[in-house]
Tab-separated table of C-alpha atoms in Angstrom:
chain	number	residue	atom	x	y	z
A	1	UNK	CA	-18.354	54.716	83.365
A	2	UNK	CA	-21.587	52.300	83.284
A	3	UNK	CA	-23.083	54.753	81.275
A	4	UNK	CA	-20.807	54.853	78.480
A	5	UNK	CA	-20.757	51.161	78.537
A	6	UNK	CA	-24.064	51.036	77.789
A	7	UNK	CA	-24.213	53.160	74.850
A	8	UNK	CA	-20.902	51.611	73.481
A	9	UNK	CA	-22.959	48.595	73.535
A	10	UNK	CA	-26.299	50.233	71.495
A	11	UNK	CA	-25.962	48.317	68.165
A	12	UNK	CA	-26.183	50.961	65.250
A	13	UNK	CA	-28.366	50.742	62.347
A	14	UNK	CA	-27.474	48.728	59.697
A	15	UNK	CA	-26.765	50.531	56.000
A	16	UNK	CA	-28.326	48.397	53.242
A	17	UNK	CA	-27.594	48.516	49.623
A	18	UNK	CA	-30.566	49.243	47.508
A	19	UNK	CA	-30.846	46.176	45.918
A	20	UNK	CA	-31.745	46.208	41.855
A	21	UNK	CA	-34.896	45.250	40.086
A	22	UNK	CA	-33.944	43.285	37.273
A	23	UNK	CA	-37.505	42.612	35.929
A	24	UNK	CA	-37.438	46.891	35.408
A	25	UNK	CA	-34.163	47.186	34.609
A	26	UNK	CA	-32.848	44.916	31.592
A	27	UNK	CA	-35.635	44.020	28.276
A	28	UNK	CA	-35.679	40.618	27.158
A	29	UNK	CA	-33.612	40.497	25.354
A	30	UNK	CA	-30.491	41.622	28.380
A	31	UNK	CA	-32.627	39.780	30.550
A	32	UNK	CA	-32.112	36.201	28.635
A	33	UNK	CA	-28.270	37.269	27.826
A	34	UNK	CA	-27.272	37.785	31.508
A	35	UNK	CA	-29.556	34.781	33.199
A	36	UNK	CA	-30.138	32.456	30.553
A	37	UNK	CA	-33.762	32.029	30.470
A	38	UNK	CA	-36.195	34.450	29.854
A	39	UNK	CA	-38.442	36.934	32.303
A	40	UNK	CA	-41.237	33.785	32.317
A	41	UNK	CA	-38.901	31.076	32.672
A	42	UNK	CA	-37.130	32.683	35.324
A	43	UNK	CA	-40.246	32.357	36.906
A	44	UNK	CA	-40.878	29.407	35.835
A	45	UNK	CA	-37.620	27.934	37.871
A	46	UNK	CA	-38.571	29.726	41.312
A	47	UNK	CA	-42.240	28.863	41.246
A	48	UNK	CA	-40.491	25.177	40.887
A	49	UNK	CA	-38.259	24.977	44.097
A	50	UNK	CA	-39.453	28.011	45.985
A	51	UNK	CA	-40.246	26.251	49.162
A	52	UNK	CA	-37.184	24.554	49.621
A	53	UNK	CA	-35.472	27.620	49.255
A	54	UNK	CA	-37.663	30.457	51.095
A	55	UNK	CA	-36.374	31.871	54.120
A	56	UNK	CA	-38.105	30.888	57.230
A	57	UNK	CA	-37.544	34.375	58.533
A	58	UNK	CA	-40.118	37.585	57.854
A	59	UNK	CA	-37.191	39.265	59.237
A	60	UNK	CA	-36.402	42.596	56.465
A	61	UNK	CA	-34.443	42.284	53.909
A	62	UNK	CA	-34.292	38.334	53.771
A	63	UNK	CA	-32.294	36.762	50.452
A	64	UNK	CA	-36.140	36.353	48.541
A	65	UNK	CA	-36.050	33.251	46.619
A	66	UNK	CA	-36.226	35.438	42.903
A	67	UNK	CA	-33.690	36.880	44.531
A	68	UNK	CA	-31.643	33.823	44.934
A	69	UNK	CA	-32.321	32.155	41.672
A	70	UNK	CA	-30.741	35.058	40.498
A	71	UNK	CA	-27.327	35.148	41.764
A	72	UNK	CA	-27.169	31.407	40.689
A	73	UNK	CA	-28.024	31.830	36.836
A	74	UNK	CA	-25.848	34.805	37.038
A	75	UNK	CA	-23.001	32.576	38.502
A	76	UNK	CA	-23.643	29.385	35.968
A	77	UNK	CA	-24.373	32.297	33.026
A	78	UNK	CA	-20.279	33.652	34.223
A	79	UNK	CA	-18.553	31.452	36.043
A	80	UNK	CA	-17.488	34.370	38.362
A	81	UNK	CA	-19.192	33.940	41.931
A	82	UNK	CA	-17.722	37.678	41.964
A	83	UNK	CA	-19.641	39.161	39.896
A	84	UNK	CA	-23.062	38.372	41.337
A	85	UNK	CA	-21.598	41.124	43.624
A	86	UNK	CA	-20.647	43.324	41.174
A	87	UNK	CA	-24.271	43.123	39.261
A	88	UNK	CA	-25.795	45.425	42.548
A	89	UNK	CA	-27.496	42.765	44.227
A	90	UNK	CA	-26.115	44.651	48.284
A	91	UNK	CA	-25.026	41.298	49.415
A	92	UNK	CA	-21.918	40.106	51.135
A	93	UNK	CA	-20.588	37.124	49.615
A	94	UNK	CA	-21.051	34.961	52.693
A	95	UNK	CA	-24.283	35.450	52.019
A	96	UNK	CA	-24.009	35.040	48.168
A	97	UNK	CA	-22.391	31.062	48.461
A	98	UNK	CA	-24.636	30.657	50.679
A	99	UNK	CA	-28.280	31.543	48.534
A	100	UNK	CA	-26.450	29.367	45.539
A	101	UNK	CA	-25.557	25.993	48.210
A	102	UNK	CA	-29.112	26.771	48.648
A	103	UNK	CA	-30.293	26.985	45.209
A	104	UNK	CA	-28.458	24.004	43.717
A	105	UNK	CA	-29.491	21.590	46.784
A	106	UNK	CA	-33.061	22.463	45.888
A	107	UNK	CA	-31.924	21.675	42.167
A	108	UNK	CA	-31.107	18.803	41.785
A	109	UNK	CA	-33.431	17.290	44.823
A	110	UNK	CA	-34.677	13.135	43.291
A	111	UNK	CA	-37.887	14.406	42.162
A	112	UNK	CA	-36.564	17.125	39.976
A	113	UNK	CA	-33.988	15.106	38.254
A	114	UNK	CA	-36.340	12.570	37.535
A	115	UNK	CA	-38.746	15.126	35.765
A	116	UNK	CA	-36.483	16.947	33.959
A	117	UNK	CA	-33.788	14.340	32.330
A	118	UNK	CA	-35.521	11.165	31.351
A	119	UNK	CA	-34.652	8.058	29.137
A	120	UNK	CA	-37.178	7.036	26.933
A	121	UNK	CA	-38.820	4.632	27.517
A	122	UNK	CA	-42.553	4.793	26.394
A	123	UNK	CA	-42.892	3.838	23.192
A	124	UNK	CA	-45.196	6.797	21.345
A	125	UNK	CA	-42.287	8.705	22.374
A	126	UNK	CA	-39.397	6.051	21.752
A	127	UNK	CA	-40.841	5.881	18.116
A	128	UNK	CA	-40.461	9.661	17.422
A	129	UNK	CA	-36.946	10.275	18.636
A	130	UNK	CA	-36.035	7.400	16.427
A	131	UNK	CA	-37.749	9.558	13.649
A	132	UNK	CA	-35.608	12.662	14.545
A	133	UNK	CA	-32.335	10.530	14.445
A	134	UNK	CA	-33.229	8.776	11.170
A	135	UNK	CA	-33.874	13.032	9.768
A	136	UNK	CA	-30.452	13.305	10.057
A	137	UNK	CA	-28.674	10.659	8.260
A	138	UNK	CA	-31.336	7.793	7.813
A	139	UNK	CA	-29.907	5.794	10.575
A	140	UNK	CA	-32.756	3.062	11.869
A	141	UNK	CA	-33.361	2.592	15.375
A	142	UNK	CA	-31.682	5.242	17.251
A	143	UNK	CA	-32.218	6.938	20.800
A	144	UNK	CA	-29.794	8.409	21.803
A	145	UNK	CA	-26.086	9.902	21.208
A	146	UNK	CA	-23.996	9.240	24.323
A	147	UNK	CA	-19.937	10.800	24.782
A	148	UNK	CA	-18.386	11.931	27.995
A	149	UNK	CA	-17.086	15.639	28.627
A	150	UNK	CA	-14.511	16.981	30.973
A	151	UNK	CA	-15.437	19.776	33.403
A	152	UNK	CA	-12.286	21.135	35.128
A	153	UNK	CA	-12.439	21.957	38.614
A	154	UNK	CA	-10.252	22.958	41.000
A	155	UNK	CA	-7.404	20.556	42.451
A	156	UNK	CA	-9.735	18.986	45.729
A	157	UNK	CA	-8.177	17.638	49.087
A	158	UNK	CA	-9.354	14.732	48.871
A	159	UNK	CA	-7.762	11.636	46.862
A	160	UNK	CA	-6.723	14.276	44.222
A	161	UNK	CA	-4.428	11.872	41.694
A	162	UNK	CA	-7.565	10.738	40.628
A	163	UNK	CA	-9.129	13.616	39.243
A	164	UNK	CA	-6.407	14.371	37.033
A	165	UNK	CA	-7.249	13.693	33.566
A	166	UNK	CA	-5.326	12.986	30.280
A	167	UNK	CA	-5.252	16.447	29.636
A	168	UNK	CA	-3.495	16.440	32.951
A	169	UNK	CA	-6.225	18.912	34.191
A	170	UNK	CA	-8.487	18.221	37.274
A	171	UNK	CA	-11.447	17.541	35.800
A	172	UNK	CA	-15.122	15.606	36.175
A	173	UNK	CA	-15.645	13.160	33.467
A	174	UNK	CA	-19.537	13.433	32.907
A	175	UNK	CA	-21.974	11.412	30.635
A	176	UNK	CA	-24.257	13.013	28.353
A	177	UNK	CA	-26.905	11.212	26.231
A	178	UNK	CA	-28.710	13.997	23.850
A	179	UNK	CA	-31.369	13.389	21.773
A	180	UNK	CA	-31.887	14.805	18.392
A	181	UNK	CA	-32.979	17.645	19.776
A	182	UNK	CA	-30.549	18.289	21.917
A	183	UNK	CA	-32.596	17.367	24.387
A	184	UNK	CA	-30.728	15.934	27.265
A	185	UNK	CA	-31.711	12.532	28.138
A	186	UNK	CA	-28.922	10.907	30.345
A	187	UNK	CA	-26.923	12.303	32.741
A	188	UNK	CA	-23.486	11.093	35.505
A	189	UNK	CA	-21.786	14.172	36.938
A	190	UNK	CA	-20.181	12.076	39.612
A	191	UNK	CA	-16.718	10.788	38.145
A	192	UNK	CA	-13.495	12.182	38.379
A	193	UNK	CA	-11.314	12.921	35.735
A	194	UNK	CA	-9.436	9.974	35.282
A	195	UNK	CA	-12.482	7.731	34.496
A	196	UNK	CA	-12.772	6.087	31.019
A	197	UNK	CA	-15.926	6.893	30.007
A	198	UNK	CA	-16.651	2.840	29.405
A	199	UNK	CA	-16.563	2.524	32.697
A	200	UNK	CA	-18.770	5.156	33.097
A	201	UNK	CA	-20.956	3.773	31.385
A	202	UNK	CA	-21.055	0.031	33.036
A	203	UNK	CA	-21.578	1.874	36.363
A	204	UNK	CA	-24.453	3.514	35.190
A	205	UNK	CA	-28.432	3.054	35.222
A	206	UNK	CA	-28.146	3.333	31.585
A	207	UNK	CA	-26.506	0.424	31.298
A	208	UNK	CA	-29.025	-1.570	33.598
A	209	UNK	CA	-31.766	-0.518	31.025
A	210	UNK	CA	-30.560	-1.808	27.921
A	211	UNK	CA	-28.753	-5.355	29.674
A	212	UNK	CA	-32.139	-6.222	31.907
A	213	UNK	CA	-34.226	-5.028	28.731
A	214	UNK	CA	-35.915	-2.393	30.263
A	215	UNK	CA	-35.687	-0.271	27.110
A	216	UNK	CA	-36.582	-2.103	24.077
A	217	UNK	CA	-35.621	-4.084	21.928
A	218	UNK	CA	-34.771	-1.913	18.288
A	219	UNK	CA	-33.431	0.747	19.704
A	220	UNK	CA	-29.204	1.856	20.081
A	221	UNK	CA	-27.057	4.482	21.347
A	222	UNK	CA	-24.395	6.143	19.132
A	223	UNK	CA	-21.123	6.009	20.446
A	224	UNK	CA	-17.457	6.512	19.695
A	225	UNK	CA	-14.802	3.514	19.634
A	226	UNK	CA	-13.685	4.520	23.632
A	227	UNK	CA	-17.358	2.227	23.848
A	228	UNK	CA	-18.122	-1.165	23.694
A	229	UNK	CA	-20.276	-2.366	20.628
A	230	UNK	CA	-23.425	-3.497	21.800
A	231	UNK	CA	-26.622	-4.825	20.643
A	232	UNK	CA	-27.785	-1.595	22.352
A	233	UNK	CA	-24.725	0.757	21.751
A	234	UNK	CA	-23.428	1.085	17.647
A	235	UNK	CA	-19.662	2.277	17.458
A	236	UNK	CA	-18.255	2.974	14.088
A	237	UNK	CA	-15.939	0.806	12.317
A	238	UNK	CA	-12.339	1.257	13.524
A	239	UNK	CA	-10.943	-0.394	9.897
A	240	UNK	CA	-13.995	-0.002	7.570
A	241	UNK	CA	-12.866	-2.436	4.194
A	242	UNK	CA	-16.828	-2.531	2.493
A	243	UNK	CA	-18.809	0.707	1.180
A	244	UNK	CA	-21.370	-0.478	2.959
A	245	UNK	CA	-18.658	-0.153	5.964
A	246	UNK	CA	-17.593	3.106	4.902
A	247	UNK	CA	-21.394	4.590	4.462
A	248	UNK	CA	-22.105	3.038	8.277
A	249	UNK	CA	-19.314	4.954	9.334
A	250	UNK	CA	-20.585	8.516	7.377
A	251	UNK	CA	-24.131	7.590	8.757
A	252	UNK	CA	-23.445	7.229	12.309
A	253	UNK	CA	-20.438	10.417	12.784
A	254	UNK	CA	-23.382	12.994	11.251
A	255	UNK	CA	-25.778	11.285	13.716
A	256	UNK	CA	-23.954	11.120	16.552
A	257	UNK	CA	-22.683	14.474	15.871
A	258	UNK	CA	-25.815	15.419	17.854
A	259	UNK	CA	-23.471	14.220	21.662
A	260	UNK	CA	-21.114	16.905	20.611
A	261	UNK	CA	-23.212	19.736	19.555
A	262	UNK	CA	-25.023	19.564	22.275
A	263	UNK	CA	-22.342	19.308	24.832
A	264	UNK	CA	-20.964	22.511	22.729
A	265	UNK	CA	-24.802	24.298	23.507
A	266	UNK	CA	-24.761	23.710	27.275
A	267	UNK	CA	-21.780	25.358	28.198
A	268	UNK	CA	-22.462	27.611	25.914
A	269	UNK	CA	-25.328	28.699	27.888
A	270	UNK	CA	-23.561	27.890	31.272
A	271	UNK	CA	-20.051	29.722	31.107
A	272	UNK	CA	-19.875	27.844	34.565
A	273	UNK	CA	-18.710	24.519	32.843
A	274	UNK	CA	-16.169	26.221	30.402
A	275	UNK	CA	-13.941	27.825	33.239
A	276	UNK	CA	-12.763	26.168	36.935
A	277	UNK	CA	-15.152	25.377	38.631
A	278	UNK	CA	-13.284	26.321	42.478
A	279	UNK	CA	-15.543	24.682	44.860
A	280	UNK	CA	-15.431	20.632	45.831
A	281	UNK	CA	-16.054	18.074	43.848
A	282	UNK	CA	-19.035	16.885	45.255
A	283	UNK	CA	-20.576	20.376	44.844
A	284	UNK	CA	-19.286	20.759	41.340
A	285	UNK	CA	-21.244	17.691	40.424
A	286	UNK	CA	-24.317	19.055	42.060
A	287	UNK	CA	-23.878	22.363	39.631
A	288	UNK	CA	-23.312	20.474	36.988
A	289	UNK	CA	-26.681	19.048	37.339
A	290	UNK	CA	-27.982	21.577	37.894
A	291	UNK	CA	-27.299	23.299	34.636
A	292	UNK	CA	-28.588	19.898	33.188
A	293	UNK	CA	-31.470	20.622	34.539
A	294	UNK	CA	-31.830	24.104	32.963
A	295	UNK	CA	-30.610	23.331	30.104
A	296	UNK	CA	-33.591	20.849	29.435
A	297	UNK	CA	-36.002	23.808	30.734
A	298	UNK	CA	-34.350	26.139	27.773
A	299	UNK	CA	-35.202	23.674	25.072
A	300	UNK	CA	-38.489	22.984	26.686
A	301	UNK	CA	-39.398	26.384	26.972
A	302	UNK	CA	-38.047	26.850	23.354
A	303	UNK	CA	-35.367	29.800	25.253
A	304	UNK	CA	-32.378	30.615	22.278
A	305	UNK	CA	-28.750	30.670	22.483
A	306	UNK	CA	-27.650	34.571	21.726
A	307	UNK	CA	-26.181	34.922	18.596
A	308	UNK	CA	-23.178	34.864	20.090
A	309	UNK	CA	-23.560	31.807	22.040
A	310	UNK	CA	-25.219	29.879	18.937
A	311	UNK	CA	-22.194	29.835	16.937
A	312	UNK	CA	-19.004	27.436	16.910
A	313	UNK	CA	-21.321	25.078	19.653
A	314	UNK	CA	-19.295	21.844	18.990
A	315	UNK	CA	-17.995	20.498	22.149
A	316	UNK	CA	-13.875	19.501	22.229
A	317	UNK	CA	-14.569	15.941	21.545
A	318	UNK	CA	-12.624	13.584	24.819
A	319	UNK	CA	-9.411	11.985	23.245
A	320	UNK	CA	-9.923	7.919	25.045
A	321	UNK	CA	-8.757	5.172	23.987
A	322	UNK	CA	-9.831	2.320	21.553
A	323	UNK	CA	-11.760	0.182	23.547
A	324	UNK	CA	-10.229	-3.535	23.288
A	325	UNK	CA	-12.602	-6.625	22.892
A	326	UNK	CA	-12.133	-9.567	24.698
A	327	UNK	CA	-11.839	-12.460	22.175
A	328	UNK	CA	-14.682	-14.288	22.239
A	329	UNK	CA	-16.574	-12.195	24.741
A	330	UNK	CA	-19.721	-10.031	24.633
A	331	UNK	CA	-18.838	-7.515	22.323
A	332	UNK	CA	-17.522	-9.440	19.880
A	333	UNK	CA	-21.473	-10.385	19.496
A	334	UNK	CA	-21.892	-6.382	19.604
A	335	UNK	CA	-20.329	-6.598	16.234
A	336	UNK	CA	-21.902	-8.931	14.297
A	337	UNK	CA	-25.251	-7.595	14.861
A	338	UNK	CA	-23.283	-4.178	14.059
A	339	UNK	CA	-22.329	-5.227	11.192
A	340	UNK	CA	-26.449	-7.576	10.406
A	341	UNK	CA	-26.688	-2.958	10.393
A	342	UNK	CA	-24.846	-2.162	8.434
A	343	UNK	CA	-25.709	-4.866	5.780
A	344	UNK	CA	-29.427	-4.268	6.221
A	345	UNK	CA	-29.348	-1.037	5.729
A	346	UNK	CA	-26.535	0.487	4.383
A	347	UNK	CA	-25.507	-2.469	1.151
């Protein structure tokens, strides 16, 4: 009897499924379509976070850093965690979830965020960005176009009601600023869907940077009428009465369209941002930030979107209430400043 029990306790050898060699199976176009980066970009991202995501064990069949990055990119590209397993990675779903979480945490470390998403403060860089914006519609001094975009999430267990946006959908309201080359210059992905764009801006480091003169005078962002009009944030005239005000609005609209197109490109490159992210809000915020960082890496390395993903790359804009200024308050000063800009440059 004891012998039978001993034999029963003998562990059976584990059967490991063969893992896909993605570098040899897919050509360059197929690789980019599946993972949104080319092979060199994939290796660049892997080396960027290798030390953080590498396993501390030498056992065979451990999940490699390359495999963790591949799983994460495939999830971001499709928005479906189940497809990661369907791609013959030979891993269990819990292992895939852990690998993606580790990779997202590594990609959103503070030093990685500040390295790849930064607002310009260097005078030479500012001048270059302003020149790029000026070529669009002759609008001077622009360093960024700002907007909010909603990313749908599953209903959270805590504070569920504050995540319901105007369309009665649970979401995170994400503040983004793009430059004229569709590079993200600011991304804030921590606010529930019910929070207004103007409040997100007011609570952000970007507001402090402009208000405390950390960003040079003569630099403007362009925003829609959901934002307050400031000396550094120009919004359109709600009721233009003169020709130069209409000219201002036309140039403003054409120049600010950069942010809508940039959001569209971001969401088309990473479809996880199109669908409902089925994790808690804190993890969803990290996923959004990781996608923003990867978007900028793609831009810096000139990794294109596929043709079918580059079409109609305009985001469905937020439906916002018009910002209501306090009479005689600082927004009134912003409106006077806007009038001077319009008179001097569009009259």
